[in-house]
XYZ file of C-alpha atoms in Angstrom:
355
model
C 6.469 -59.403 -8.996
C 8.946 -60.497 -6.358
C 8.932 -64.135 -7.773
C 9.325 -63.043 -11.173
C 11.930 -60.948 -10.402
C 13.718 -64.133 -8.136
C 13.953 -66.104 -11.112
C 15.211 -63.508 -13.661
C 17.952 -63.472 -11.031
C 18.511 -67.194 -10.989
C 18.577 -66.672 -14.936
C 20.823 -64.551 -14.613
C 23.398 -66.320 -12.097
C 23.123 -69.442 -14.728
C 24.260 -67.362 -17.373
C 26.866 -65.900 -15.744
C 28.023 -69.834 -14.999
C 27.108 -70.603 -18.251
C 29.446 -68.005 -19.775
C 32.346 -69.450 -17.854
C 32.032 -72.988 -18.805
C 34.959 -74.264 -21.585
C 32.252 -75.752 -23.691
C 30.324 -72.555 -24.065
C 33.664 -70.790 -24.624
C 34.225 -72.578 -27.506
C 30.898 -72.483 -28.882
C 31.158 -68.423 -30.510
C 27.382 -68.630 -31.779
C 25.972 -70.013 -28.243
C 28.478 -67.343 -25.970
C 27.210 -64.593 -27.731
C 23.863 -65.767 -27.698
C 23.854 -66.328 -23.427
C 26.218 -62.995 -23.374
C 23.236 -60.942 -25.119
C 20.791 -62.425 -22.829
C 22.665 -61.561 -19.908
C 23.409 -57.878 -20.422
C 19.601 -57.450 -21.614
C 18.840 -58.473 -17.743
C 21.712 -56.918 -15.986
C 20.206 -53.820 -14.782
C 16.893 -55.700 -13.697
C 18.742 -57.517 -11.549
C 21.132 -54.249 -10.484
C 18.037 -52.785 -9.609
C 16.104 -55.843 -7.785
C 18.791 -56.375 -5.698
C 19.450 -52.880 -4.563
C 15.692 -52.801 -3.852
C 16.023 -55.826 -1.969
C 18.879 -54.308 0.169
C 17.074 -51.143 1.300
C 13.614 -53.335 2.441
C 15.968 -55.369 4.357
C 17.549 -52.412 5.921
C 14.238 -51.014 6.374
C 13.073 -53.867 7.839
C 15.762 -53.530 10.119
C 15.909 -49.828 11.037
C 12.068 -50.390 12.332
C 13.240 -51.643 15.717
C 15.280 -48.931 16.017
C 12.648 -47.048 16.305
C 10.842 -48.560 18.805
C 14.603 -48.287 21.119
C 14.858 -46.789 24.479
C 17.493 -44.508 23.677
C 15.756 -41.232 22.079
C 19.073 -40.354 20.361
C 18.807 -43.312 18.563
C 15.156 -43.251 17.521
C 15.561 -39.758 16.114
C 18.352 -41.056 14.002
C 16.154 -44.354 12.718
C 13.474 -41.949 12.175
C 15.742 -39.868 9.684
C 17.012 -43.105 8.338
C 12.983 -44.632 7.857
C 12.371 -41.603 5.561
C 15.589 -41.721 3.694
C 14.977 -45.462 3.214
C 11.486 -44.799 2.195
C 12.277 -42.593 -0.516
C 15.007 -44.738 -1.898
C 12.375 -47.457 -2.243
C 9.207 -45.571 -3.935
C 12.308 -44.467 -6.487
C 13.794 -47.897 -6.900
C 10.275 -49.433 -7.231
C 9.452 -46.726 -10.042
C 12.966 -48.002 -12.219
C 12.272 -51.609 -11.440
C 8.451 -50.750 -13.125
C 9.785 -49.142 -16.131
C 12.496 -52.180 -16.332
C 9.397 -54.567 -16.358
C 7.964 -53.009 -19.148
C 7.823 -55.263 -21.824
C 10.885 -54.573 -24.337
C 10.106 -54.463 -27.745
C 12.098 -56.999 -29.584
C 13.295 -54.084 -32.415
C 14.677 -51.863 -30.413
C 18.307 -52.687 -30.496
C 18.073 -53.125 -34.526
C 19.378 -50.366 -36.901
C 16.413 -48.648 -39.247
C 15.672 -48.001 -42.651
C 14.202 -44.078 -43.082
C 12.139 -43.046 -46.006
C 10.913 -39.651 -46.629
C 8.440 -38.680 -49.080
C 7.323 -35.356 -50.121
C 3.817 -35.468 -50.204
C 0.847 -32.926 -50.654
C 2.749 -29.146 -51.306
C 4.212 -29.856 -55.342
C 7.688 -28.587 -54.811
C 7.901 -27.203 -51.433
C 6.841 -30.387 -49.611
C 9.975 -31.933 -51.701
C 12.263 -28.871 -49.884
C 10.811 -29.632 -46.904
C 11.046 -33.820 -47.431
C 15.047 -32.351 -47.386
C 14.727 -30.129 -44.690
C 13.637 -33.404 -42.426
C 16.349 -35.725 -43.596
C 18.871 -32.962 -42.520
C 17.317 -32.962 -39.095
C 17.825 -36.496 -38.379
C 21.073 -37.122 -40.268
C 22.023 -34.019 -37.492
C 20.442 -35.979 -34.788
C 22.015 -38.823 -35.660
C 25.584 -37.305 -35.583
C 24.862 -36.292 -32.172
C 24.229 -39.398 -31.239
C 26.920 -41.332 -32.684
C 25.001 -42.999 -35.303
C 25.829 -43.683 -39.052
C 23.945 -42.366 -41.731
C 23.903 -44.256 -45.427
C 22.017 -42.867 -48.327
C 20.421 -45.783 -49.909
C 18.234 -44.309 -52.653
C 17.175 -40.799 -53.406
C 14.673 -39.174 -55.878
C 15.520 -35.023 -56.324
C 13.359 -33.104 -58.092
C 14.925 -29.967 -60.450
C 13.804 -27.631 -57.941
C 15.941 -29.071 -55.081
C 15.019 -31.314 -52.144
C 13.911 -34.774 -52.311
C 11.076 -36.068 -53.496
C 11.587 -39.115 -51.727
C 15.129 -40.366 -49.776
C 15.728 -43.915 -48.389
C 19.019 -44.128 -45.543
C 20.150 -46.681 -43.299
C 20.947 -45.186 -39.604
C 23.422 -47.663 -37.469
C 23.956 -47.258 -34.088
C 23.029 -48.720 -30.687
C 19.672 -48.800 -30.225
C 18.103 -46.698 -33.178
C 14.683 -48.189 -33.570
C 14.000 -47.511 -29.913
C 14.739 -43.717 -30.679
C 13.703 -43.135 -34.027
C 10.313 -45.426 -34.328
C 8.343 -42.511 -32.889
C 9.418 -40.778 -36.090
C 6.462 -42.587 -38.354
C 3.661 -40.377 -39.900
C 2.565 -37.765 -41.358
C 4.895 -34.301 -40.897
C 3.444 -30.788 -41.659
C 4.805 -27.976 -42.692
C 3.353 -24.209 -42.159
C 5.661 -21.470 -43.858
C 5.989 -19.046 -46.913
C 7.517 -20.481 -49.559
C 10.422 -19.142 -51.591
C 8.503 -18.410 -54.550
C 5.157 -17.079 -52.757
C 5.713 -13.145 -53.991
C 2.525 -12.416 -51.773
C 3.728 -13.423 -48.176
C 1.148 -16.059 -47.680
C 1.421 -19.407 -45.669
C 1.426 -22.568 -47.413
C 0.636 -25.871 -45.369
C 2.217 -29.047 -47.291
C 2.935 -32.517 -46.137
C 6.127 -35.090 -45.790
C 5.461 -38.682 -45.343
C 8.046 -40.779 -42.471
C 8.310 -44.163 -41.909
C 10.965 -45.471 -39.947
C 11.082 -49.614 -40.429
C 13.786 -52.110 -37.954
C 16.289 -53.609 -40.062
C 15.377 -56.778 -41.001
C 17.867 -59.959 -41.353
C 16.949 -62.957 -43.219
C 16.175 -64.723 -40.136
C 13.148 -62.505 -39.465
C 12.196 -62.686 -42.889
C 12.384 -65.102 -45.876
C 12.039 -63.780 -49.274
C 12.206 -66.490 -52.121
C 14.013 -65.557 -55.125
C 11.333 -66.745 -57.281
C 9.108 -64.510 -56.271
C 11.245 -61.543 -57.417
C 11.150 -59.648 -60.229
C 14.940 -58.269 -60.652
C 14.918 -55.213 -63.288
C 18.347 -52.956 -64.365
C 18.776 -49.616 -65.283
C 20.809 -46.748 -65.548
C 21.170 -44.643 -62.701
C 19.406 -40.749 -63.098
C 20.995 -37.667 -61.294
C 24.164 -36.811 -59.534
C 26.442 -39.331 -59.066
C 29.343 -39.047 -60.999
C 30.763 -41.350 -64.450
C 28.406 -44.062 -63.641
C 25.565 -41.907 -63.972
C 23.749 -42.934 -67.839
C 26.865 -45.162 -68.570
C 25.913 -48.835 -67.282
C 23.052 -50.570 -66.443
C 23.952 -50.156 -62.018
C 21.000 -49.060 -60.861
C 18.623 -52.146 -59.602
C 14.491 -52.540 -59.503
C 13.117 -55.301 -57.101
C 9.305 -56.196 -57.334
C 8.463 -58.769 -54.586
C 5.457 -60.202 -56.651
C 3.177 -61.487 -54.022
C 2.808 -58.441 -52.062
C 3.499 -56.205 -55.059
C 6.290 -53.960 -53.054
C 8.764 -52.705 -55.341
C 11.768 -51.226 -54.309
C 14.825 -49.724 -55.624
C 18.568 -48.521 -55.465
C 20.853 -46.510 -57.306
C 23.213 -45.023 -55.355
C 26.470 -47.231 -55.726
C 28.467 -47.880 -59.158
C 28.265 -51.760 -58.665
C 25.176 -53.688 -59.556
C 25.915 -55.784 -56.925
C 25.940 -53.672 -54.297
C 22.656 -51.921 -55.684
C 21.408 -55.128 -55.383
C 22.106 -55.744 -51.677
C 21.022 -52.443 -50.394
C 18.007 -53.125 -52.297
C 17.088 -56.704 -50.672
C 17.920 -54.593 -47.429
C 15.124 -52.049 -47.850
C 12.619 -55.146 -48.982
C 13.124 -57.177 -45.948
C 12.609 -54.166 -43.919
C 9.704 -53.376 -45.623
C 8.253 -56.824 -45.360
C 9.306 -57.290 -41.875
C 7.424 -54.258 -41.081
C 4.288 -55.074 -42.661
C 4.020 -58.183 -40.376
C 5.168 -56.149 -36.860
C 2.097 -53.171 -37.982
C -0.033 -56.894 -38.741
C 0.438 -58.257 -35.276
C 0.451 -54.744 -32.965
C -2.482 -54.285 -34.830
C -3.951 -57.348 -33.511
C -3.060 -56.473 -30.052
C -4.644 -53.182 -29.800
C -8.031 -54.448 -31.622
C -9.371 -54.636 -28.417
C -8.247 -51.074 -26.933
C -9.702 -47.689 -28.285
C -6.269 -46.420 -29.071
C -3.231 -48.079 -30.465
C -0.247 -48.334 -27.822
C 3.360 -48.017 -29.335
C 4.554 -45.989 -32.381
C 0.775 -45.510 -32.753
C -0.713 -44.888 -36.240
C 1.800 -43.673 -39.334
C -1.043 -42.508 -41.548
C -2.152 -39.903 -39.049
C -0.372 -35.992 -38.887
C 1.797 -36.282 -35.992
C 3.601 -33.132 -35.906
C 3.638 -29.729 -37.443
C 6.645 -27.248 -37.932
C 5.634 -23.733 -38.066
C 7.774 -21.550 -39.496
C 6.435 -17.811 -38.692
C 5.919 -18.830 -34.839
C 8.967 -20.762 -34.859
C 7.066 -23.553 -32.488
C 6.737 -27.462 -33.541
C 4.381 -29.338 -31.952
C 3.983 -33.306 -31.744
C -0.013 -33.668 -31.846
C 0.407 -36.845 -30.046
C 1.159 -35.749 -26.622
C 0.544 -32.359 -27.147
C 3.968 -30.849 -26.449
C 5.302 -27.726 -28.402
C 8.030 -25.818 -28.196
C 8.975 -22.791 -29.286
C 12.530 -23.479 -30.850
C 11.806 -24.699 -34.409
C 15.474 -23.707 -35.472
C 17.518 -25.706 -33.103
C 14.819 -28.754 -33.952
C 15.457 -28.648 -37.143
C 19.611 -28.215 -36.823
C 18.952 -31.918 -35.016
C 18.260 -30.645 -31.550
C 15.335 -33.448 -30.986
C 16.289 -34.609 -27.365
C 13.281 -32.893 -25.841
C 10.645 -34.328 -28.029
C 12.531 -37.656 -27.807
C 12.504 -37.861 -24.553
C 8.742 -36.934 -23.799
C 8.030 -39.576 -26.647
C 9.456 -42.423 -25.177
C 8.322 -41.326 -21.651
C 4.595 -41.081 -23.030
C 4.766 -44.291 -24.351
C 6.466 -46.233 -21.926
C 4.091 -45.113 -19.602
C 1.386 -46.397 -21.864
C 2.947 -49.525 -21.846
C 3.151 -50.082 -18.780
C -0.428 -49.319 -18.086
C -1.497 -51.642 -20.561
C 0.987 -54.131 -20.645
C 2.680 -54.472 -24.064
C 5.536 -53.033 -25.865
């Protein structure tokens, strides 16, 4: 570990040479490249060297202990366990820091809800879930776009597509894919009884054309005019935009701007995301054929949480966590079951050595 961690450091003292020399400077593309590289190892070697400062001291503070004074051994003694402890935690950060990073996790995400078994109050509920994490993301300084939405007479959606921008998304959100259950009386039940019904999440890393290439002939480009709210455009031109990717026969769709055009872009956004994500599920399903479970965002077609309305708990079936305080969940409180998410996972990951 020690000589892995040397040479990240002599990485890292290039780079920092690198980014200092004219011809670098006046290369944009190449300085921003060497300036990501070097704040994606900055704390490593923060942390490495701060380690490497307290076993030196410790190191040091052992033949105190062995001096003639007792004065002074009683104060290298109090200094060995201070020391100690400062290690055993630096050695746990420098750990999770080795953990293999998973290339998406600074990209932004594409979210898409479905409604799924429940008729209309799944598609209330499908809502319900979109307001939770356009809440989260507020709180966390994120930007939420509406990129395509579906909304049934009754109210809700019965399916919503949104771009979320912000630092580090993906790493957040990606926990976020699977199946979501609902437990609660609906409005129309006149009897009081429970209905269970089912929203569908899948939370995909933006995609840029470098990650994927789509070739235009193998798109199938269809206009129409946009259906629902949305104002004079609405059933007036032909704005709204169809893509059918033919070879892998996903077909998406946007509607929600006046211009064609931009229809058009948002669209190409959602397919690249789409197709990027069907090769990262490809490969991390590779990796885990050989493990009994799946390490990571682990799999979306599986229930991974249920919301239960008369005991006001949610619990992620996952890690087995719940907690009593469905409202403030749902108002975007999600920090708790964020936090033991990524803690779960990155502990799995570092047991078994992948992202």
């Amino acid at each position: 570990m020690f000589e892995k961690l040397a040479g990240v450091e002599d990485r890292f003292m290039e780079l920092e040479r690198l980014m200092s020399d004219p011809a670098v400077l006046a290369d944009r593309e190449g300085y921003q490249k060497f300036l990501r590289e070097h704040a994606e190892i900055s704390e490593l070697v923060a942390v490495f060297r701060s380690y490497r400062d307290v076993v030196r001291e410790r190191e040091e503070n052992t033949l105190l202990l062995r001096d003639a004074d007792p004065e002074i051994r009683e104060m290298a003694q109090e200094e060995a366990h201070r020391l100690e402890a400062l290690e055993l935690q630096l050695q746990g950060e420098l750990n999770q820091l080795l953990v293999p990073k998973d290339p998406n996790d600074g990209k932004n995400v594409i979210l898409e809800i479905r409604a799924g078994t429940g008729g209309d109050e799944a598609a209330l509920f499908a809502a319900d879930l979109f307001r939770m994490y356009a809440r989260f993301a507020e709180n966390s300084g994120w930007k939420v776009e509406i990129l395509d939405a579906s909304e049934p007479d009754v109210g809700g959606f019965k399916e919503v597509v949104a771009m979320i921008q912000g630092r580090g998304v993906y790493s957040v959100m990606k926990y976020e894919s699977g199946i979501h259950r609902v437990q609660r009386v609906p409005t129309t039940e006149t009897q009081g009884r429970i209905h269970t019904s089912a929203v569908t999440v899948a939370v995909l890393p933006e995609a840029e054309e470098v990650d994927v290439h789509v070739d235009e002939k193998d798109l199938r480009i269809d206009t129409y005019r946009s259906q629902g709210a949305g104002g004079q455009h609405v059933n007036t031109t032909d704005s709204a935009v169809r893509i059918t990717h033919i070879p892998t026969g996903i077909v998406v769709q946007c509607q929600d701007e006046k211009s064609q055009h931009k229809n058009r872009l948002k669209a190409m956004q959602v397919l690249r995301a789409r197709m990027y994500d069907a090769l990262v599920q490809e490969q991390a399903a590779k990796r885990s054929a050989d493990r009994k479970e799946q390490v990571g965002t682990g799999d979306r077609s599986g229930r991974i949480r249920t919301y239960n309305y008369p005991q006001g708990r949610v619990t992620d079936h996952r890690i087995g966590l719940t907690l009593y305080r469905l409202d403030a969940v749902l108002q975007g409180d999600m920090a708790q079951l964020v936090d033991a998410l990524r803690t779960h996972y990155q502990a799995e990951a570092l047991q078994h050595g992948v992202a």
